[in-house]
């Protein structure tokens, strides 16, 4: 049965009543009868095969409903005596084959067979010439020899009761009218056309032939599939055994009997079957009244399962349109209290059936606000929108209405379901009550709406243009509702500013209604977008200021020597960042191993303008190794120099003489 969940403080009494059926009729245990119930267990004393054999099923019932167990089939094993006490002699020629019939007596339970030759304890030993079938109990002798003459007695043993019964002896006598000549095999044990085999069971196929000479028995798959490694063929008896039978073992098998006179064969098809096995089963459900229930039940089986549903142990009534069963899927729409109970999906094929056990509870309750009261106070900003939620527990959902004070609110563009008020004004202040109704009752909950002044940033959005080293204040002045607390947050290029970090450059300087910040000794890296965000309990606003920081130029780039003579050097470079102030001039410096640091040099042109990106240095010494660099200057100052050029040597000065002719 299912776990029963009670609410805190409740007491849950669970009494389960068990009933049993035999062949669809209820068993009523009475004092002195052979039936007794202990818990849910049924005990039967002095079993009687005439009265007690049949199909048993248990029903368990409590206040939530009834479920039934899968059926149990009771068979009582027994083995009666053979009806006759004598049998006529069987007369055969030497070399002829013979079948001695066992003819087991009435019984229930699986039997095994052995044969006594003449007197106990001498039993017939099976080999290629003699075979005892465990299907029929018959003894097969492929080719009779003189040593086979004697009395044969079939011994039948019940594997359940372990009792054994001996049949009447059958004399085997040789005829004196000659010896049987050689003949082709004759298969005496025939196979059914189709042999159903259960998944994971062990199948044994018997095959034996009479013949002279004694035939050999072999097995093969006719459909071309190789016989698997797990298949065992008993060479002595010709029995094919396949343990743990699986789908891939199904197919057409052939027994072949051969001797020097010919060949004979029989075929039988092994078909795979599997009783249902659940792979998806429904879970307990708790649904509001008028809701829809969907339960899916799925089982693997071969052949495929059919499905049916039980409610409280009885077939589910599917005559109503709202109850649908489609291949294991149960759908019940517009749930009612009458749908409460225990449900079972039954998946079945001709080889078996399985049951699921599932509980459905349908919730039907009057409106209840105890777990979800309206907020005592809701704050809204003037001109904004506000939502007052009303979420009572109730089933079915029912109707919700609203009051402001004692006045009922009509549906309009300003109100829907939960209470939504657009473009709030001071006129909306008041006590609001949500009233919930359904067919089981009515309840209400109330809360106040307070309207606050809108928060407005009075500082204008701006653009600041400053020079490196200056200190500036970024303003964030606001007007706001005096009853609300303000929270100021600043962002630099959309990253939160953590005051106290950033090397101490940022400092808050605003009062209660201001969130101004100061940036001291501003640097180039401080250029960017600054955002002031202001929050209250009812609204939030923000303002952004773009700050441009002007500074000395950055170092020129790609500086290199393009040509050297004995006294000049040609140079080129690329413009570096001007840091928001145009470059006015460039200056070239050089150094050698003989100079004291970097020295100014004479260039052509002599004055290098801001857009000049090439120059020639003159008056250099021959055969000296030089390094060069360039510096840019704007209105703010001279910036960092470029990276030094690679060392380059001026050429040697050579004297040339002109010989007179």
XYZ file of C-alpha atoms in Angstrom:
661
model
C 0.000 0.000 0.000
C 0.992 3.663 -0.218
C 2.548 5.941 2.387
C -0.062 8.192 4.007
C 1.033 11.802 4.665
C -0.733 13.765 7.428
C -0.533 17.457 8.294
C 1.331 18.558 11.424
C -0.918 18.103 14.438
C -3.205 15.631 12.699
C -3.555 12.011 13.729
C -3.766 9.457 10.939
C -5.364 6.082 11.577
C -4.678 3.524 8.876
C -6.590 0.261 9.013
C -6.080 -2.100 6.117
C -8.618 -4.828 5.438
C -7.476 -7.855 3.415
C -9.788 -10.096 1.383
C -9.010 -13.115 -0.787
C -10.738 -14.476 -3.873
C -10.571 -17.978 -5.330
C -11.709 -18.176 -8.950
C -13.433 -14.743 -8.546
C -15.397 -15.857 -5.471
C -14.605 -14.387 -2.035
C -13.132 -16.717 0.587
C -14.825 -16.261 3.973
C -12.664 -17.735 6.768
C -14.858 -19.108 9.529
C -14.015 -20.703 12.834
C -13.042 -24.304 12.289
C -12.645 -23.916 8.494
C -9.493 -24.809 6.599
C -8.887 -21.087 5.794
C -7.191 -18.627 8.147
C -6.028 -15.004 7.706
C -2.878 -13.824 9.497
C -2.263 -10.175 8.648
C -2.732 -10.303 4.907
C -1.541 -13.878 4.532
C -3.958 -16.679 3.638
C -3.281 -20.057 5.236
C -4.979 -23.188 3.879
C -4.864 -26.371 5.971
C -5.236 -29.911 4.598
C -5.007 -29.013 0.902
C -7.646 -30.650 -1.253
C -6.994 -30.947 -4.970
C -10.693 -30.966 -5.731
C -11.520 -27.729 -3.844
C -8.339 -25.661 -3.526
C -6.855 -25.700 -7.032
C -7.471 -22.413 -8.874
C -6.605 -18.717 -9.236
C -6.112 -16.722 -6.024
C -6.047 -12.934 -5.685
C -5.652 -10.660 -2.646
C -7.552 -7.351 -2.194
C -6.258 -4.706 0.250
C -8.659 -1.920 1.291
C -8.344 1.172 3.471
C -10.032 4.587 3.601
C -8.233 5.704 0.413
C -9.427 2.812 -1.743
C -8.687 -0.743 -2.833
C -5.901 -2.436 -4.774
C -5.657 -6.020 -5.979
C -2.600 -8.241 -6.159
C -1.479 -10.123 -9.227
C -3.076 -13.532 -9.527
C -1.467 -16.636 -8.081
C -2.257 -20.028 -9.556
C -2.309 -22.919 -7.077
C -1.670 -26.435 -8.366
C -1.494 -29.418 -6.013
C 1.133 -31.934 -7.028
C 0.191 -35.605 -6.973
C 1.034 -38.861 -8.699
C -1.466 -41.717 -8.945
C -0.767 -45.417 -9.563
C -0.624 -47.053 -12.972
C -4.051 -48.408 -13.908
C -2.857 -51.784 -15.280
C -0.450 -54.237 -13.700
C 0.619 -56.187 -16.809
C 1.619 -55.468 -20.379
C 1.877 -57.690 -23.430
C 5.329 -58.661 -24.716
C 6.832 -56.555 -27.494
C 8.261 -58.831 -30.235
C 10.956 -57.450 -32.567
C 13.608 -58.775 -34.869
C 17.280 -58.340 -34.151
C 18.440 -55.119 -35.872
C 14.966 -53.594 -35.748
C 14.194 -50.379 -33.807
C 11.570 -50.290 -31.064
C 9.694 -47.789 -28.873
C 8.516 -48.926 -25.412
C 5.682 -46.748 -24.127
C 5.651 -45.557 -20.514
C 2.075 -44.159 -20.369
C 2.411 -42.254 -17.073
C -0.602 -42.325 -14.710
C -2.719 -39.240 -13.788
C -0.565 -36.612 -12.086
C 0.102 -32.915 -11.425
C 3.600 -31.496 -11.288
C 6.663 -32.081 -13.465
C 7.792 -35.685 -13.950
C 11.129 -37.344 -14.632
C 11.502 -40.812 -16.153
C 13.924 -43.709 -15.825
C 13.665 -47.354 -16.895
C 14.645 -50.497 -14.962
C 16.092 -53.334 -17.015
C 14.977 -56.687 -15.522
C 15.475 -55.948 -11.831
C 16.227 -52.942 -9.640
C 18.816 -51.379 -9.365
C 19.818 -52.054 -12.964
C 18.754 -48.981 -14.993
C 18.843 -48.487 -18.743
C 21.959 -46.447 -19.575
C 21.399 -43.933 -22.351
C 23.791 -43.837 -25.279
C 23.652 -43.399 -29.046
C 21.499 -46.548 -29.260
C 19.126 -46.049 -26.321
C 17.224 -42.913 -25.287
C 14.682 -42.083 -22.553
C 12.463 -39.107 -23.414
C 11.802 -36.717 -20.545
C 8.816 -35.372 -22.485
C 6.851 -38.633 -22.933
C 8.743 -41.100 -20.721
C 9.091 -43.521 -23.664
C 12.191 -45.673 -24.132
C 13.665 -45.662 -27.641
C 16.077 -48.371 -28.842
C 17.491 -47.463 -32.260
C 18.597 -51.016 -33.166
C 17.751 -54.035 -30.991
C 20.540 -56.447 -30.047
C 20.196 -59.869 -28.363
C 21.452 -58.350 -25.111
C 18.358 -56.107 -25.034
C 16.008 -59.038 -24.412
C 14.375 -58.767 -20.966
C 11.754 -56.936 -18.913
C 11.555 -53.120 -18.990
C 9.836 -51.137 -16.240
C 9.103 -47.372 -16.453
C 9.766 -45.468 -13.200
C 7.926 -42.136 -12.889
C 9.080 -39.559 -10.290
C 7.182 -36.386 -9.331
C 9.766 -33.582 -8.892
C 7.492 -31.744 -6.422
C 6.348 -34.578 -4.130
C 9.527 -36.634 -4.755
C 7.306 -39.749 -4.909
C 8.042 -42.497 -7.477
C 5.762 -45.079 -9.082
C 6.805 -48.160 -11.079
C 4.696 -49.185 -14.049
C 4.002 -52.770 -15.105
C 7.010 -54.518 -16.765
C 7.054 -54.757 -20.559
C 8.788 -57.939 -21.855
C 10.998 -57.406 -24.942
C 11.259 -60.646 -26.989
C 13.300 -61.413 -30.138
C 11.388 -62.866 -33.024
C 12.848 -66.010 -34.610
C 11.850 -65.254 -38.200
C 15.126 -63.633 -39.187
C 17.327 -60.570 -38.681
C 16.255 -57.073 -39.770
C 18.383 -55.708 -42.582
C 19.830 -52.247 -42.765
C 17.407 -49.346 -43.270
C 17.496 -45.546 -43.283
C 16.856 -43.466 -40.114
C 13.309 -43.018 -38.895
C 12.890 -40.074 -36.479
C 10.418 -41.090 -33.792
C 10.433 -37.876 -31.674
C 8.747 -35.174 -33.693
C 9.095 -31.443 -33.020
C 6.087 -29.107 -32.858
C 5.971 -26.583 -35.703
C 6.340 -23.711 -33.212
C 7.822 -24.013 -29.740
C 7.294 -20.905 -27.566
C 10.186 -20.299 -25.142
C 10.156 -17.823 -22.244
C 12.868 -15.208 -21.904
C 15.834 -16.405 -19.776
C 14.498 -19.960 -19.502
C 16.356 -23.147 -20.502
C 15.011 -24.985 -23.522
C 15.753 -28.653 -24.301
C 14.899 -30.132 -27.708
C 14.785 -33.930 -27.949
C 15.529 -35.799 -31.164
C 16.075 -39.548 -31.596
C 15.862 -41.875 -34.578
C 15.538 -45.602 -35.113
C 17.744 -47.117 -37.790
C 20.232 -49.760 -38.798
C 23.106 -48.946 -38.493
C 22.492 -46.701 -35.424
C 21.988 -43.146 -36.751
C 24.029 -40.149 -35.619
C 22.101 -37.074 -34.479
C 23.142 -33.459 -35.183
C 21.505 -30.002 -34.931
C 21.747 -26.835 -37.021
C 20.068 -23.451 -37.517
C 18.124 -23.518 -40.798
C 17.952 -19.719 -41.089
C 21.713 -19.452 -41.619
C 22.515 -18.068 -38.169
C 25.330 -19.929 -36.460
C 24.388 -21.870 -33.329
C 25.731 -19.780 -30.441
C 28.534 -20.843 -28.128
C 26.124 -21.338 -25.236
C 24.166 -24.046 -27.091
C 25.040 -27.538 -25.855
C 24.366 -30.724 -27.859
C 24.509 -33.976 -25.881
C 26.369 -36.259 -28.286
C 25.056 -39.413 -26.603
C 21.338 -38.544 -26.641
C 21.066 -35.859 -29.289
C 19.381 -33.389 -26.893
C 19.904 -29.713 -27.814
C 20.043 -27.477 -24.716
C 19.923 -23.643 -24.821
C 20.227 -22.038 -21.390
C 19.126 -18.441 -20.647
C 17.117 -18.163 -23.871
C 17.178 -14.700 -25.501
C 15.584 -13.002 -28.497
C 18.567 -13.764 -30.742
C 18.195 -17.513 -30.062
C 14.758 -17.615 -31.712
C 14.664 -19.247 -35.145
C 14.225 -22.470 -37.115
C 16.217 -25.456 -35.824
C 16.701 -28.769 -37.642
C 17.541 -32.184 -36.233
C 19.347 -34.417 -38.730
C 19.606 -38.208 -38.335
C 22.071 -40.013 -40.645
C 23.443 -43.506 -41.258
C 24.944 -45.320 -44.223
C 21.496 -46.009 -45.669
C 20.211 -42.469 -45.723
C 19.258 -39.276 -43.975
C 16.149 -37.936 -42.290
C 15.346 -34.634 -40.574
C 12.696 -32.731 -38.639
C 12.357 -28.987 -38.050
C 10.947 -26.913 -35.263
C 10.726 -23.146 -34.780
C 11.700 -21.670 -31.428
C 9.754 -18.451 -30.799
C 10.762 -15.995 -28.079
C 8.203 -14.645 -25.621
C 8.445 -12.453 -22.561
C 5.741 -11.626 -20.010
C 5.228 -7.889 -19.361
C 7.888 -5.985 -17.444
C 7.107 -2.432 -16.323
C 9.446 0.254 -17.664
C 7.286 3.291 -16.840
C 4.636 3.486 -14.160
C 2.476 6.355 -12.869
C 3.265 8.143 -9.615
C 0.835 9.144 -6.860
C -0.961 12.372 -7.810
C -2.610 15.159 -5.849
C -4.715 17.342 -8.160
C -7.120 20.268 -7.722
C -10.741 19.601 -8.504
C -11.629 20.351 -12.177
C -7.973 19.806 -13.173
C -6.803 17.134 -15.664
C -4.923 13.932 -14.746
C -2.602 12.165 -17.199
C -0.984 8.876 -16.144
C 1.217 6.774 -18.434
C 1.833 3.066 -17.984
C 4.358 1.284 -20.231
C 5.698 -2.285 -20.217
C 8.132 -4.234 -22.359
C 6.778 -7.599 -23.517
C 6.654 -9.989 -26.458
C 4.098 -10.079 -27.863
C 3.241 -6.464 -27.000
C 1.189 -5.775 -23.890
C -2.412 -4.712 -23.845
C -3.435 -2.340 -21.069
C -6.458 -1.895 -18.845
C -7.076 0.156 -15.707
C -8.705 -0.701 -12.379
C -10.141 1.718 -9.833
C -10.422 0.353 -6.303
C -10.021 -3.176 -7.655
C -12.793 -2.902 -10.262
C -12.550 -2.206 -14.024
C -12.416 1.557 -14.611
C -15.597 3.000 -16.116
C -14.542 4.553 -19.425
C -18.049 5.305 -20.623
C -17.731 8.972 -19.576
C -16.206 11.247 -22.227
C -13.872 12.762 -19.647
C -12.205 9.349 -18.993
C -9.973 8.167 -21.834
C -7.630 5.154 -22.028
C -5.248 5.045 -24.982
C -2.594 2.312 -25.102
C -1.659 2.541 -21.436
C -2.240 6.310 -21.065
C -5.099 7.223 -18.719
C -6.530 10.743 -19.015
C -9.256 12.052 -16.703
C -10.385 15.617 -17.335
C -12.580 17.825 -15.113
C -11.603 15.874 -11.994
C -14.322 15.251 -9.403
C -14.255 14.158 -5.777
C -15.700 10.847 -6.979
C -12.417 10.209 -8.833
C -10.496 9.845 -5.556
C -9.174 6.334 -5.027
C -6.549 3.712 -5.780
C -5.811 3.047 -9.434
C -3.978 0.143 -11.040
C -2.680 -0.249 -14.549
C -2.702 -3.868 -15.716
C -0.251 -4.650 -18.542
C -0.737 -8.153 -19.919
C -0.120 -10.551 -22.740
C -0.924 -14.251 -22.995
C 2.172 -15.097 -20.952
C 1.517 -12.958 -17.881
C 0.439 -9.652 -16.387
C 1.817 -6.980 -14.050
C 0.046 -4.410 -11.879
C 0.924 -0.846 -10.830
C -0.473 0.721 -7.644
C -1.177 4.478 -7.687
C -3.198 6.825 -5.525
C -5.206 9.823 -6.778
C -6.244 12.559 -4.384
C -8.518 15.359 -5.569
C -8.194 18.549 -3.537
C -11.396 20.495 -2.881
C -10.953 23.266 -0.295
C -12.503 26.641 0.522
C -10.290 29.731 -0.020
C -7.554 30.023 2.609
C -5.115 32.945 3.059
C -3.335 31.549 6.149
C -0.201 30.577 4.190
C -0.140 33.580 1.834
C -1.576 36.779 3.286
C -1.487 40.043 1.338
C 1.534 42.227 2.180
C 0.579 44.597 5.021
C 2.067 47.509 3.057
C 2.836 47.950 -0.622
C 4.910 50.963 -1.732
C 4.548 52.522 -5.181
C 6.032 55.592 -6.859
C 3.805 58.258 -8.220
C 3.281 57.775 -11.961
C 4.541 54.201 -11.886
C 2.821 50.785 -12.004
C 2.171 48.496 -9.044
C 1.037 44.857 -8.677
C -0.653 43.611 -5.488
C -0.673 39.806 -5.584
C -3.565 37.728 -4.260
C -2.722 34.010 -4.036
C -5.073 32.142 -1.694
C -5.064 28.364 -1.507
C -8.348 27.068 -2.917
C -9.655 24.301 -5.120
C -11.302 24.793 -7.511
C -9.850 28.201 -8.366
C -13.112 30.141 -8.118
C -13.494 33.938 -8.378
C -11.375 36.811 -7.036
C -12.681 40.365 -6.489
C -11.211 43.526 -4.926
C -12.362 46.337 -2.643
C -10.775 49.705 -1.872
C -12.009 50.594 1.587
C -15.685 49.591 1.368
C -15.989 50.300 -2.347
C -15.937 47.393 -4.802
C -13.456 47.842 -7.653
C -14.792 47.245 -11.126
C -12.710 45.606 -13.819
C -11.024 48.285 -15.960
C -7.769 48.921 -17.751
C -6.223 49.647 -14.337
C -7.165 46.344 -12.596
C -6.926 42.631 -13.548
C -6.809 39.327 -11.621
C -4.107 40.174 -9.163
C -4.568 43.908 -8.630
C -2.528 45.887 -11.159
C -2.618 49.686 -10.981
C -1.019 51.683 -13.790
C 0.077 55.360 -13.559
C -0.308 55.466 -9.767
C -1.452 58.758 -8.161
C -2.008 59.939 -4.577
C -5.700 59.120 -5.109
C -4.792 55.412 -5.109
C -3.628 55.441 -1.478
C -5.832 53.257 0.721
C -6.691 49.824 2.140
C -7.226 47.141 -0.512
C -9.008 43.847 0.203
C -8.846 40.696 -1.939
C -11.961 38.497 -1.670
C -11.759 34.860 -2.900
C -14.852 32.668 -3.452
C -15.505 29.140 -4.668
C -18.306 26.644 -4.148
C -16.877 25.653 -0.773
C -16.566 29.084 0.873
C -15.228 32.656 0.928
C -12.160 34.338 2.503
C -10.376 37.686 2.302
C -7.070 39.393 3.055
C -6.171 43.119 3.092
C -3.145 45.393 2.783
C -2.401 49.116 2.416
C -1.011 50.938 -0.626
C 1.293 53.910 0.009
C 2.301 56.249 -2.837
C 5.729 57.931 -2.705
C 7.237 60.844 -4.599
C 9.300 59.924 -7.632
C 13.064 60.112 -7.233
C 14.585 62.576 -9.721
C 18.275 63.324 -10.386
C 18.559 67.120 -10.591
C 22.176 67.176 -11.769
C 22.362 67.364 -15.563
C 23.969 64.648 -17.582
C 27.233 66.075 -18.798
C 30.569 65.984 -20.495
C 33.706 66.982 -18.575
C 37.000 67.902 -20.214
C 39.940 67.905 -17.746
C 43.724 67.835 -17.732
C 45.918 65.185 -16.108
C 46.613 66.048 -12.471
C 43.445 68.059 -11.872
C 40.822 67.130 -9.259
C 37.139 67.135 -10.259
C 33.737 66.533 -8.685
C 31.105 64.452 -10.511
C 27.696 65.603 -9.224
C 24.670 63.384 -8.425
C 22.039 65.585 -6.758
C 18.474 64.239 -6.302
C 15.027 65.249 -5.164
C 13.060 62.428 -3.512
C 10.375 61.421 -1.032
C 11.762 62.376 2.382
C 10.371 59.197 3.975
C 12.505 56.965 1.759
C 16.184 56.140 2.213
C 18.543 56.616 -0.731
C 21.281 54.338 -1.930
C 23.940 55.732 -4.304
C 26.063 53.431 -6.440
C 28.735 54.554 -8.931
C 30.023 52.703 -11.986
C 33.088 53.424 -14.129
C 32.733 52.020 -17.658
C 29.917 49.782 -16.275
C 32.151 48.329 -13.541
C 31.219 48.951 -9.892
C 33.501 51.457 -8.138
C 34.770 50.146 -4.803
C 35.677 53.250 -2.815
C 38.953 52.888 -0.955
C 40.441 50.932 -3.846
C 41.697 52.448 -7.111
C 44.749 53.920 -5.339
C 42.692 56.453 -3.367
C 41.707 58.513 -6.423
C 37.929 58.232 -5.774
C 36.169 59.758 -2.772
C 32.492 60.265 -1.841
C 31.734 63.901 -1.079
C 27.884 64.111 -1.341
C 25.487 64.716 1.560
C 22.238 62.824 2.418
C 20.484 63.834 -0.792
C 23.582 63.824 -2.959
C 25.941 61.157 -4.131
C 28.733 63.356 -5.558
C 32.175 61.863 -5.944
C 35.596 63.528 -6.280
C 38.411 62.229 -8.461
C 41.741 63.528 -7.133
C 44.864 63.924 -9.318
C 43.047 62.491 -12.323
C 45.057 60.343 -14.724
C 44.644 59.361 -18.362
C 43.304 55.948 -17.342
C 40.396 57.636 -15.570
C 38.833 58.801 -18.844
C 35.513 57.131 -19.632
C 31.823 56.888 -18.695
C 30.766 57.458 -15.071
C 27.252 56.410 -14.017
C 25.480 57.355 -10.786
C 22.617 54.954 -9.908
C 20.113 55.948 -7.185
C 17.761 53.431 -5.557
C 14.843 53.652 -3.121
C 12.286 51.021 -2.091
C 9.987 52.139 -4.900
C 12.155 53.246 -7.826
C 15.609 53.656 -9.308
C 17.183 56.262 -11.631
C 20.643 56.878 -13.074
C 22.698 59.556 -14.830
C 25.910 59.267 -16.857
C 28.797 61.675 -17.341
C 31.516 61.280 -19.991
C 34.943 62.400 -18.762
C 37.703 63.275 -21.250
C 41.229 63.524 -19.747
C 43.788 65.549 -21.704
C 47.511 64.920 -21.225
C 50.942 65.084 -22.797
C 51.293 62.951 -25.949
C 52.049 59.295 -25.745
C 55.367 58.006 -27.196
C 55.676 57.913 -31.015
C 55.739 54.406 -32.512
C 57.672 52.399 -35.118
C 60.761 54.635 -34.801
C 63.574 53.495 -37.155
C 66.728 54.525 -39.040
C 66.153 54.289 -42.804
C 69.597 55.404 -44.133
C 73.093 56.334 -42.850
C 76.014 58.254 -44.426
C 79.285 59.274 -42.857
C 77.601 62.356 -41.253
C 73.790 61.970 -41.603
C 70.968 59.647 -40.570
C 67.504 59.493 -42.130
C 64.712 58.690 -39.591
C 60.958 57.893 -39.685
C 58.245 57.182 -37.061
C 54.539 56.884 -36.527
C 52.269 59.155 -34.489
C 51.485 58.039 -30.960
C 48.285 58.985 -29.049
C 47.838 62.737 -28.716
C 45.748 62.310 -25.512
C 43.120 64.809 -26.695
C 45.631 67.680 -27.344
C 47.210 68.014 -30.818
C 51.007 67.509 -31.116
C 52.818 70.797 -31.867
C 56.451 69.685 -32.325
C 58.773 66.683 -32.406
C 62.353 66.625 -31.067
C 65.079 64.148 -32.010
C 67.702 63.006 -29.502
C 70.787 60.792 -29.971
C 73.385 59.073 -27.843
C 76.690 57.262 -28.382
C 79.094 55.439 -26.169
C 81.014 58.719 -25.908
C 78.078 61.003 -24.919
C 76.675 61.687 -21.485
C 73.108 60.437 -21.940
C 70.712 61.662 -24.618
C 71.579 64.880 -26.460
C 69.660 67.088 -28.858
C 70.765 67.016 -32.504
C 70.503 69.254 -35.562
C 67.886 68.163 -38.061
C 66.663 69.010 -41.487
C 64.170 70.561 -41.351
C 65.371 72.328 -38.271
C 61.871 72.641 -36.715
C 59.813 69.427 -36.791
C 56.069 70.143 -36.721
C 53.365 67.983 -35.149
C 52.556 66.278 -38.442
C 56.220 65.809 -39.434
C 56.992 62.079 -39.252
C 60.429 62.015 -40.976
C 63.682 63.916 -40.482
C 67.387 63.854 -41.353
C 69.982 64.306 -38.615
C 73.163 66.130 -39.798
C 76.646 66.911 -38.470
C 77.227 63.373 -37.201
C 80.740 61.965 -36.712
C 81.912 59.276 -39.160
C 82.351 55.658 -38.074
C 80.419 56.135 -34.785
C 77.578 53.952 -33.504
C 74.403 55.982 -32.735
C 71.003 55.411 -31.131
C 68.134 57.813 -31.799
C 64.705 58.553 -30.268
C 61.896 61.071 -30.813
C 59.664 62.998 -28.345
C 56.294 64.674 -29.057
C 55.067 67.890 -27.411
C 51.543 69.382 -27.194
C 49.944 72.183 -25.181
C 49.992 70.069 -22.031
C 53.675 69.169 -22.213
C 56.260 66.823 -23.646
C 55.388 63.173 -23.514
C 57.384 60.009 -23.075
C 60.054 59.323 -25.776
C 59.712 56.583 -28.326
C 61.614 53.353 -27.968
C 65.278 53.850 -29.037
C 66.156 52.901 -32.575
C 68.452 49.999 -33.268
C 72.118 50.987 -33.050
C 73.416 52.189 -36.418
C 76.984 53.218 -37.402
C 77.826 56.172 -39.658
C 80.087 55.401 -42.619
C 83.869 55.937 -42.799
C 85.072 59.234 -44.313
C 87.234 58.482 -47.355
C 89.662 60.920 -49.087
C 89.587 60.845 -52.845
C 92.493 62.152 -55.041
C 92.325 62.965 -58.739
C 95.475 61.974 -60.597
C 96.676 64.555 -63.157
C 96.632 63.396 -66.749
